[in-house]
CSV table of C-alpha atoms in Angstrom, one decimal:
chain,number,residue,atom,x,y,z
A,223,MET,CA,-6.7,24.6,-40.4
A,224,SER,CA,-6.7,24.2,-36.6
A,225,VAL,CA,-7.5,20.8,-35.2
A,226,THR,CA,-9.4,20.4,-31.9
A,227,PRO,CA,-7.1,18.4,-29.5
A,228,VAL,CA,-8.4,15.1,-28.2
A,229,GLU,CA,-7.5,13.1,-25.2
A,230,ILE,CA,-5.3,10.1,-26.0
A,231,ASN,CA,-4.8,7.3,-23.4
A,232,PHE,CA,-1.4,5.8,-23.7
A,233,ASP,CA,-1.4,2.4,-22.0
A,234,GLY,CA,1.7,0.7,-20.8
A,235,ILE,CA,2.0,-2.8,-22.4
A,236,ILE,CA,2.6,-5.2,-19.5
A,237,GLY,CA,6.1,-6.6,-19.8
A,238,PRO,CA,7.2,-10.3,-19.8
A,239,THR,CA,8.9,-9.9,-16.4
A,240,HIS,CA,5.6,-9.1,-14.6
A,241,ASN,CA,6.0,-10.6,-11.1
A,242,TYR,CA,4.9,-10.2,-7.5
A,243,ALA,CA,7.8,-9.2,-5.3
A,244,GLY,CA,5.8,-6.9,-2.9
A,245,LEU,CA,8.2,-4.0,-3.5
A,246,SER,CA,5.8,-1.1,-3.0
A,247,LEU,CA,5.4,-0.1,0.7
A,248,GLY,CA,2.0,1.5,1.2
A,249,ASN,CA,0.4,-0.4,-1.8
A,250,LEU,CA,-1.7,-2.9,0.1
A,251,ALA,CA,-2.5,-5.1,-3.0
A,252,ALA,CA,1.2,-5.3,-4.0
A,253,THR,CA,2.4,-6.3,-0.5
A,254,ALA,CA,-0.5,-8.8,-0.1
A,255,SER,CA,0.5,-10.5,-3.3
A,256,ALA,CA,4.2,-10.8,-2.5
A,257,GLY,CA,5.5,-14.3,-3.3
A,258,ALA,CA,2.5,-15.3,-5.5
A,259,ALA,CA,3.0,-16.8,-8.9
A,260,SER,CA,2.5,-14.3,-11.7
A,261,HIS,CA,1.0,-14.8,-15.2
A,262,PRO,CA,2.7,-12.3,-17.6
A,263,ARG,CA,1.0,-13.5,-20.7
A,264,ALA,CA,-2.5,-13.2,-19.1
A,265,ALA,CA,-1.5,-9.8,-17.6
A,266,ALA,CA,-0.5,-8.4,-21.0
A,267,LEU,CA,-3.5,-9.8,-22.8
A,268,GLN,CA,-5.8,-8.3,-20.1
A,269,GLY,CA,-4.2,-4.9,-20.7
A,270,ILE,CA,-4.7,-5.3,-24.5
A,271,ALA,CA,-8.3,-6.2,-24.0
A,272,LYS,CA,-8.8,-3.0,-21.9
A,273,MET,CA,-7.4,-1.0,-24.8
A,274,ARG,CA,-9.8,-2.7,-27.2
A,275,VAL,CA,-12.7,-1.5,-25.0
A,276,ASN,CA,-11.4,2.1,-25.4
A,277,VAL,CA,-11.0,1.8,-29.1
A,278,ARG,CA,-14.5,0.3,-29.5
A,279,LEU,CA,-15.9,3.2,-27.5
A,280,GLY,CA,-14.4,5.5,-30.1
A,281,LEU,CA,-11.5,6.8,-27.9
A,282,THR,CA,-8.1,7.4,-29.3
A,283,GLN,CA,-5.6,4.9,-27.9
A,284,GLY,CA,-1.8,4.8,-27.7
A,285,ILE,CA,0.8,2.6,-26.1
A,286,LEU,CA,4.1,2.8,-24.2
A,287,LEU,CA,6.5,-0.1,-24.4
A,288,PRO,CA,8.0,-2.4,-21.7
A,289,HIS,CA,11.4,-1.5,-20.4
A,290,PRO,CA,14.5,-3.7,-20.7
A,291,ARG,CA,14.4,-5.9,-17.7
A,292,PRO,CA,16.3,-7.0,-15.7
A,293,ASP,CA,17.9,-3.6,-15.8
A,294,ARG,CA,21.6,-4.7,-16.1
A,295,GLU,CA,22.9,-1.1,-16.3
A,296,TRP,CA,21.3,-0.2,-13.0
A,297,LEU,CA,22.8,-3.3,-11.3
A,298,VAL,CA,26.2,-2.5,-12.8
A,299,ALA,CA,26.0,0.9,-11.2
A,300,LEU,CA,25.4,-0.9,-7.9
A,301,GLU,CA,28.5,-3.0,-8.6
A,302,THR,CA,26.6,-6.2,-9.3
A,303,ASP,CA,24.8,-8.0,-12.2
A,304,PRO,CA,21.6,-10.1,-12.6
A,305,SER,CA,23.4,-13.3,-11.7
A,306,ARG,CA,24.7,-12.0,-8.4
A,307,ALA,CA,22.1,-9.3,-7.5
A,308,GLY,CA,20.4,-11.2,-4.7
A,309,ARG,CA,17.5,-9.1,-3.2
A,310,LEU,CA,18.3,-6.4,-5.8
A,311,TRP,CA,17.2,-8.7,-8.6
A,312,ALA,CA,13.5,-8.2,-8.0
A,313,ALA,CA,13.9,-4.4,-8.1
A,314,ALA,CA,15.9,-4.7,-11.4
A,315,ALA,CA,13.4,-7.1,-13.0
A,316,SER,CA,10.2,-5.2,-12.0
A,317,ALA,CA,7.7,-4.6,-14.8
A,318,SER,CA,6.3,-1.6,-13.0
A,319,ALA,CA,6.7,0.7,-16.0
A,320,MET,CA,3.4,-0.9,-17.1
A,321,TRP,CA,1.7,1.7,-14.9
A,322,ALA,CA,1.9,4.6,-17.4
A,323,ALA,CA,0.1,7.0,-15.1
A,324,ASN,CA,3.5,7.3,-13.4
A,325,ALA,CA,5.4,8.0,-16.6
A,326,ALA,CA,5.0,11.8,-16.6
A,327,THR,CA,3.0,14.8,-15.7
A,328,VAL,CA,1.3,16.3,-18.8
A,329,SER,CA,0.1,19.8,-19.3
A,330,PRO,CA,-1.8,20.3,-22.6
A,331,ALA,CA,-1.1,23.2,-24.9
A,332,PRO,CA,-4.2,25.2,-24.0
A,333,ASP,CA,-2.9,25.5,-20.4
A,334,THR,CA,0.7,26.4,-20.9
A,335,ALA,CA,2.5,29.8,-21.2
A,336,ASP,CA,4.1,28.9,-24.5
A,337,GLY,CA,1.2,27.0,-26.1
A,338,ARG,CA,3.0,23.7,-26.3
A,339,CYS,CA,2.1,20.4,-24.6
A,340,HIS,CA,4.6,19.9,-21.8
A,341,LEU,CA,5.5,16.5,-20.4
A,342,THR,CA,7.9,16.1,-17.4
A,343,VAL,CA,9.1,12.5,-16.8
A,344,ALA,CA,8.5,11.3,-13.2
A,345,ASN,CA,11.6,10.6,-11.1
A,346,LEU,CA,9.9,7.9,-8.9
A,347,VAL,CA,12.7,8.2,-6.4
A,348,THR,CA,10.7,7.0,-3.4
A,349,MET,CA,10.7,3.4,-4.4
A,350,PRO,CA,14.0,1.7,-5.5
A,351,HIS,CA,12.4,-0.6,-8.0
A,352,ARG,CA,10.9,2.4,-9.9
A,353,SER,CA,13.7,4.9,-9.4
A,354,HIS,CA,15.5,3.6,-12.5
A,355,GLU,CA,12.5,3.8,-14.8
A,356,TRP,CA,12.8,7.4,-15.9
A,357,PRO,CA,15.7,7.2,-18.5
A,358,GLU,CA,13.8,4.7,-20.6
A,359,THR,CA,10.5,6.5,-20.2
A,360,PHE,CA,12.2,9.7,-21.2
A,361,ARG,CA,13.6,8.0,-24.3
A,362,GLN,CA,10.2,6.8,-25.3
A,363,LEU,CA,8.4,10.1,-24.6
A,364,ARG,CA,11.0,12.0,-26.7
A,365,LEU,CA,10.4,9.6,-29.5
A,366,ALA,CA,6.6,9.6,-29.4
A,367,PHE,CA,6.4,13.3,-28.9
A,368,ALA,CA,9.2,14.6,-31.0
A,369,ASP,CA,7.0,17.1,-32.9
A,370,PRO,CA,7.6,20.8,-32.0
A,371,ALA,CA,4.1,20.8,-30.5
A,372,PHE,CA,5.6,19.1,-27.5
A,373,ALA,CA,8.2,19.9,-24.9
A,374,VAL,CA,9.5,16.8,-23.1
A,375,HIS,CA,11.5,17.5,-19.9
A,376,GLY,CA,13.8,15.4,-17.7
A,377,PRO,CA,12.9,14.6,-14.1
A,378,VAL,CA,12.7,16.9,-11.1
A,379,PRO,CA,15.9,16.3,-9.2
A,380,ALA,CA,16.0,14.1,-6.1
A,381,PRO,CA,15.2,14.1,-3.2
A,382,PHE,CA,11.9,15.6,-4.2
A,383,GLY,CA,9.7,12.6,-5.2
A,384,ASP,CA,7.6,13.0,-8.2
A,385,GLU,CA,5.2,10.2,-9.3
A,386,GLY,CA,3.7,11.8,-12.4
A,387,ALA,CA,0.1,12.0,-13.5
A,388,ALA,CA,-1.1,9.7,-10.7
A,389,ASN,CA,-1.1,12.8,-8.6
A,390,HIS,CA,-2.2,15.3,-11.2
A,391,MET,CA,-5.7,16.1,-12.5
A,392,ARG,CA,-7.1,18.5,-15.0
A,393,LEU,CA,-10.5,20.2,-15.1
A,394,CYS,CA,-11.8,22.1,-18.1
A,395,ARG,CA,-15.0,22.8,-20.1
A,396,SER,CA,-13.7,20.5,-22.8
A,397,HIS,CA,-10.4,18.9,-23.5
A,398,GLY,CA,-9.3,21.5,-26.1
A,399,GLU,CA,-10.1,24.5,-23.9
A,400,PRO,CA,-7.8,26.0,-21.2
A,401,GLY,CA,-8.1,24.1,-18.0
A,402,VAL,CA,-7.3,24.1,-14.3
A,403,GLU,CA,-4.4,21.8,-13.3
A,404,ILE,CA,-4.5,20.2,-9.9
A,405,PHE,CA,-1.3,18.9,-8.3
A,406,VAL,CA,-1.9,16.7,-5.3
A,407,TYR,CA,0.9,16.2,-2.9
A,408,GLY,CA,1.5,14.3,0.4
A,409,GLU,CA,3.1,15.2,3.6
A,410,ALA,CA,5.5,12.8,5.5
A,411,GLY,CA,4.7,11.5,8.9
A,412,GLY,CA,2.2,8.7,8.4
A,413,PRO,CA,2.8,4.9,8.4
A,414,PHE,CA,3.5,4.9,4.6
A,415,PRO,CA,5.6,7.1,2.4
A,416,ALA,CA,4.0,10.3,1.0
A,417,ARG,CA,5.3,9.8,-2.5
A,418,GLN,CA,4.5,13.2,-4.1
A,419,HIS,CA,6.6,16.0,-2.7
A,420,PRO,CA,5.0,19.5,-2.7
A,421,GLU,CA,8.2,21.0,-4.1
A,422,ALA,CA,8.2,18.5,-7.0
A,423,SER,CA,4.6,19.5,-7.9
A,424,ALA,CA,5.4,23.2,-7.7
A,425,ALA,CA,8.5,22.7,-9.8
A,426,VAL,CA,6.6,20.9,-12.6
A,427,ALA,CA,3.9,23.6,-12.6
A,428,ARG,CA,6.6,26.3,-13.0
A,429,ARG,CA,8.4,24.3,-15.7
A,430,HIS,CA,5.1,23.9,-17.7
A,431,GLY,CA,4.1,27.5,-17.3
A,432,VAL,CA,0.8,26.7,-15.6
A,433,THR,CA,-1.0,28.3,-12.7
A,434,PRO,CA,-1.8,25.3,-10.5
A,435,VAL,CA,-4.1,24.5,-7.7
A,436,LEU,CA,-2.0,22.7,-5.1
A,437,VAL,CA,-3.9,20.5,-2.7
A,438,GLN,CA,-2.7,18.1,0.0
A,439,GLN,CA,-3.8,14.5,-0.1
A,440,SER,CA,-5.5,13.4,3.0
A,441,PRO,CA,-3.1,11.7,5.4
A,442,GLU,CA,-6.0,9.4,6.3
A,443,ALA,CA,-6.2,8.2,2.7
A,444,ILE,CA,-2.5,7.6,2.5
A,445,ALA,CA,-2.6,5.6,5.7
A,446,ALA,CA,-5.5,3.6,4.4
A,447,GLY,CA,-3.4,2.5,1.3
A,448,ALA,CA,-4.1,5.3,-1.2
A,449,PHE,CA,-0.5,5.7,-2.1
A,450,HIS,CA,-1.4,7.9,-5.1
A,451,ASN,CA,-4.2,10.4,-5.5
A,452,ASP,CA,-5.7,8.3,-8.4
A,453,VAL,CA,-6.7,5.7,-5.8
A,454,VAL,CA,-9.2,8.2,-4.3
A,455,ALA,CA,-10.0,10.7,-7.0
A,456,VAL,CA,-10.2,11.1,-10.8
A,457,ALA,CA,-11.2,14.1,-13.0
A,458,ASN,CA,-12.4,14.5,-16.6
A,459,GLU,CA,-13.4,17.7,-18.3
A,460,HIS,CA,-15.6,19.6,-15.8
A,461,VAL,CA,-16.2,16.6,-13.4
A,462,LEU,CA,-14.3,15.7,-10.3
A,463,PHE,CA,-15.1,12.3,-8.9
A,464,ALA,CA,-13.7,11.8,-5.5
A,465,HIS,CA,-14.0,10.1,-2.1
A,466,GLU,CA,-15.2,12.2,0.8
A,467,HIS,CA,-11.8,11.7,2.5
A,468,ALA,CA,-9.5,12.2,-0.5
A,469,PHE,CA,-8.2,15.6,0.4
A,470,ALA,CA,-6.8,17.2,3.6
A,471,ASP,CA,-8.8,20.5,3.3
A,472,LYS,CA,-11.5,19.7,0.8
A,473,GLU,CA,-13.7,22.7,1.5
A,474,ARG,CA,-11.0,25.1,0.7
A,475,PHE,CA,-10.0,23.0,-2.3
A,476,TYR,CA,-13.5,22.8,-3.6
A,477,ALA,CA,-13.9,26.6,-3.2
A,478,ASP,CA,-10.7,27.2,-5.2
A,479,LEU,CA,-12.0,24.9,-8.0
A,480,ARG,CA,-15.3,26.7,-8.2
A,481,ALA,CA,-13.5,30.1,-8.3
A,482,ARG,CA,-11.3,28.9,-11.2
A,483,LEU,CA,-13.9,26.9,-13.1
A,484,PRO,CA,-17.5,27.8,-12.1
A,485,GLU,CA,-18.8,24.9,-14.3
A,486,VAL,CA,-17.1,22.3,-12.2
A,487,GLU,CA,-19.3,19.4,-11.0
A,488,ILE,CA,-18.0,17.6,-7.9
A,489,VAL,CA,-19.3,14.1,-7.5
A,490,GLU,CA,-18.3,13.1,-4.0
A,491,VAL,CA,-18.7,9.5,-2.7
A,492,PRO,CA,-19.6,9.7,1.0
A,493,ALA,CA,-17.7,7.5,3.4
A,494,SER,CA,-21.0,6.4,4.9
A,495,ALA,CA,-21.8,4.6,1.6
A,496,VAL,CA,-18.3,3.6,0.5
A,497,SER,CA,-15.6,3.4,3.1
A,498,LEU,CA,-12.0,4.2,2.3
A,499,ALA,CA,-11.2,0.5,2.8
A,500,ASP,CA,-13.9,-0.4,0.2
A,501,ALA,CA,-12.7,2.3,-2.2
A,502,ILE,CA,-9.1,1.0,-2.0
A,503,GLU,CA,-10.0,-2.7,-2.2
A,504,SER,CA,-12.2,-2.2,-5.2
A,505,TYR,CA,-10.2,0.6,-6.9
A,506,LEU,CA,-13.4,2.4,-7.5
A,507,PHE,CA,-11.6,5.7,-8.3
A,508,ASN,CA,-8.7,4.1,-10.2
A,509,ALA,CA,-11.0,4.2,-13.2
A,510,GLN,CA,-10.7,5.9,-16.5
A,511,LEU,CA,-13.4,8.7,-16.4
A,512,VAL,CA,-13.9,9.4,-20.1
A,513,THR,CA,-16.2,11.5,-22.3
A,514,LEU,CA,-17.8,9.3,-25.0
A,515,PRO,CA,-17.5,10.9,-28.4
A,516,GLU,CA,-20.6,12.0,-30.3
A,517,GLY,CA,-21.3,10.0,-33.4
A,518,GLY,CA,-18.7,7.3,-32.6
A,519,PRO,CA,-19.2,3.6,-32.0
A,520,SER,CA,-20.7,4.4,-28.6
A,521,ALA,CA,-23.2,6.9,-30.1
A,522,GLU,CA,-26.1,4.8,-28.7
A,523,LEU,CA,-24.9,5.7,-25.2
A,524,GLY,CA,-25.2,9.4,-26.0
A,525,ARG,CA,-22.6,12.1,-25.2
A,526,ALA,CA,-22.0,11.4,-21.6
A,527,MET,CA,-19.2,10.2,-19.3
A,528,ALA,CA,-18.3,6.6,-18.6
A,529,LEU,CA,-16.3,5.0,-15.9
A,530,ILE,CA,-14.0,2.2,-17.2
A,531,LEU,CA,-13.3,0.5,-13.9
A,532,PRO,CA,-11.9,-2.8,-12.6
A,533,SER,CA,-14.2,-5.8,-12.3
A,534,GLU,CA,-13.4,-5.8,-8.6
A,535,ALA,CA,-15.6,-2.7,-8.3
A,536,LYS,CA,-18.6,-4.8,-9.5
A,537,ALA,CA,-17.7,-7.6,-7.1
A,538,ASN,CA,-18.0,-5.3,-4.1
A,539,GLY,CA,-21.7,-5.0,-3.3
A,540,ARG,CA,-21.5,-1.7,-1.5
A,541,VAL,CA,-19.5,-0.1,-4.2
A,542,TRP,CA,-21.6,-1.4,-7.1
A,543,ASP,CA,-24.9,-0.5,-5.4
A,544,TRP,CA,-23.7,3.1,-5.0
A,545,LEU,CA,-22.5,3.2,-8.6
A,546,GLU,CA,-25.8,1.9,-10.0
A,547,THR,CA,-27.6,4.6,-8.1
A,548,LEU,CA,-25.1,7.2,-9.5
A,549,VAL,CA,-25.6,6.3,-13.1
A,550,ALA,CA,-29.4,6.1,-12.7
A,551,GLY,CA,-29.5,9.7,-11.8
A,552,ASN,CA,-29.2,12.9,-13.9
A,553,GLY,CA,-25.5,13.5,-13.3
A,554,PRO,CA,-22.7,13.5,-15.9
A,555,ILE,CA,-21.5,10.0,-15.2
A,556,ARG,CA,-24.0,7.7,-17.0
A,557,HIS,CA,-22.2,4.5,-17.9
A,558,LEU,CA,-20.2,1.8,-16.1
A,559,VAL,CA,-17.7,-0.4,-18.1
A,560,PRO,CA,-16.1,-3.1,-16.0
A,561,VAL,CA,-12.8,-4.5,-17.3
A,562,ASP,CA,-10.7,-7.5,-16.2
A,563,VAL,CA,-7.2,-6.3,-15.3
A,564,ARG,CA,-6.8,-8.7,-12.3
A,565,GLU,CA,-3.1,-9.4,-12.8
A,566,SER,CA,-2.4,-5.7,-12.6
A,567,MET,CA,-4.8,-5.2,-9.8
A,568,ALA,CA,-3.0,-7.9,-7.7
A,569,ASN,CA,0.1,-5.7,-7.9
A,570,GLY,CA,-1.9,-2.6,-7.0
A,571,GLY,CA,-2.6,-1.0,-10.4
A,572,GLY,CA,-6.1,-0.6,-11.9
A,573,PRO,CA,-7.3,0.8,-15.3
A,574,ALA,CA,-6.2,4.4,-14.5
A,575,CYS,CA,-2.7,3.3,-13.4
A,576,LEU,CA,-2.2,1.6,-16.8
A,577,ARG,CA,-2.7,4.8,-18.8
A,578,LEU,CA,-1.1,8.2,-19.3
A,579,ARG,CA,-3.5,10.9,-20.7
A,580,VAL,CA,-2.2,13.3,-23.3
A,581,VAL,CA,-4.5,16.0,-24.9
A,582,CYS,CA,-3.1,16.8,-28.3
A,583,ASP,CA,-3.7,16.5,-32.1
A,584,PRO,CA,-3.1,12.8,-32.8
A,585,ALA,CA,-1.3,13.8,-36.1
A,586,THR,CA,1.5,15.3,-34.0
A,587,VAL,CA,2.3,11.9,-32.3
A,588,ASP,CA,4.7,9.3,-33.8
A,589,PRO,CA,2.1,6.9,-35.3
A,590,ARG,CA,4.0,3.9,-34.1
A,591,PHE,CA,2.7,4.7,-30.6
A,592,LEU,CA,-0.9,4.8,-31.7
A,593,VAL,CA,-3.0,1.7,-32.1
A,594,ASP,CA,-6.2,0.4,-33.7
A,595,GLU,CA,-7.8,-3.1,-33.6
A,596,ALA,CA,-5.4,-4.4,-36.2
A,597,LYS,CA,-2.3,-3.3,-34.3
A,598,LEU,CA,-3.7,-4.6,-31.1
A,599,ASP,CA,-4.1,-8.0,-32.8
A,600,ARG,CA,-0.4,-7.9,-33.8
A,601,ILE,CA,0.6,-7.0,-30.3
A,602,ALA,CA,-1.5,-9.8,-28.8
A,603,ALA,CA,0.0,-12.3,-31.2
A,604,VAL,CA,3.5,-11.4,-30.1
A,605,VAL,CA,2.4,-11.7,-26.4
A,606,ALA,CA,0.7,-15.1,-27.0
A,607,THR,CA,3.9,-16.4,-28.6
A,608,HIS,CA,6.7,-14.9,-26.4
A,609,TRP,CA,5.4,-13.9,-23.0
A,610,PRO,CA,5.8,-16.5,-20.2
A,611,GLU,CA,2.6,-18.1,-19.1
A,612,ARG,CA,3.6,-18.4,-15.4
A,613,VAL,CA,6.5,-17.2,-13.3
A,614,GLY,CA,6.7,-18.7,-9.8
A,615,PRO,CA,8.7,-17.1,-7.0
A,616,GLU,CA,10.9,-20.2,-6.8
A,617,GLU,CA,12.2,-19.3,-10.3
A,618,HIS,CA,13.4,-15.8,-9.5
A,619,ALA,CA,16.7,-16.8,-8.0
A,620,THR,CA,17.6,-18.8,-11.2
A,621,LEU,CA,16.5,-16.4,-14.0
A,622,GLY,CA,19.5,-14.0,-13.9
A,623,ASP,CA,19.6,-12.0,-17.2
A,624,TRP,CA,16.2,-13.6,-18.1
A,625,PRO,CA,17.1,-14.1,-21.8
A,626,ALA,CA,13.6,-15.3,-22.7
A,627,ALA,CA,12.2,-12.0,-21.5
A,628,VAL,CA,14.8,-10.0,-23.4
A,629,ALA,CA,13.9,-11.9,-26.6
A,630,ALA,CA,10.2,-11.3,-26.0
A,631,ARG,CA,10.6,-7.6,-25.7
A,632,ARG,CA,12.8,-7.6,-28.8
A,633,ALA,CA,10.1,-9.4,-30.7
A,634,LEU,CA,7.5,-6.8,-29.8
A,635,LEU,CA,9.7,-3.9,-30.7
A,636,GLU,CA,10.5,-5.5,-34.1
A,637,ALA,CA,6.7,-6.1,-34.7
A,638,LEU,CA,6.0,-2.5,-34.0
A,639,ASP,CA,9.0,-1.1,-36.0
A,640,LEU,CA,10.5,0.4,-32.9
A,641,VAL,CA,13.9,-1.2,-33.3
A,642,GLU,CA,15.7,1.9,-32.1
A,643,LEU,CA,14.5,1.0,-28.6
A,644,ILE,CA,15.9,-2.5,-28.6
A,645,ASP,CA,19.3,-1.5,-27.2
A,646,SER,CA,17.9,1.0,-24.7
């Protein structure tokens, strides 16, 4: 009996080395927070609370695990180690793998030439602190998606920067039907790096066997601090929700979408109502745009779409006024669900950054990577016991191998019966 695929959000559990080192040029929140004290325990618990919101809405929820940090192997390759790394230490200790939207690009089975779900791990070569993530991400993805229904690929080779699903969208009538895959790339030349190379996007599309729509991200958006497309646009089923200045040639792009998917609904936020600065400060578009399931715990909301967005969007009066007008209308987006992920937000990652979307049959996923309320309780208990409460910048020079963080990650992997990842 065939099973209709569902969308699963795989959230990155925020690791115990979460800190603010300001490593991400072009990410205005991250650079503004450089040198601040971080709160890894609160950060991880906020991420877990966001996952609870998804579960209670009736959505299927998964996890990806923190990486081993500091990354001793990477430092050894650079002829140093955590005790002597100097300025490299922050890049080796970064917990940036929490932002699972950068883990991979995912093409669901209905879209691909061979009828399998394809995942290509992102190389993240533009930023040194993220460039060494892909081997551990690849290891986890191959474990979680070992079923023959999936094809998990290694990264696109350097120097073509690929930052994964943060620059990829999918439009379709419903998740289980064939869709239109949108690859958003940047062009170099502005004040900040354009992180998604067009050749990387084209290579991933060829590898997955999909016929893509390639569109350039607006240089204006990148210059304003939209370092990934998911800071200015998000898609779900037949709805594209985007800022007026998200794309370089939006009229041609919109025409291409309508030709490929006549049912597409484009909900565009005008700059006259919400400026790029407001959109980026509030992370309005770095939201999870989700379809609420019929007959689930959210049945009283009706089958409609909801925006799971950061509480910062509610705190911005111009943004929230526009959103309240939006959901009061007859459009597809009817519900607003603010969540508190302020520790992630201070490093430049909102609700959408924290999750990787995979459309598949949940029965084909290693169940250790899927969660319910009980498993989230178990994860929260480990975090409350082992994650540091506060890490100040004055401590960074003294942490070295950070044995407490290593032990914390081990405790989590043991609690989840993922011991094969301990030595990775």
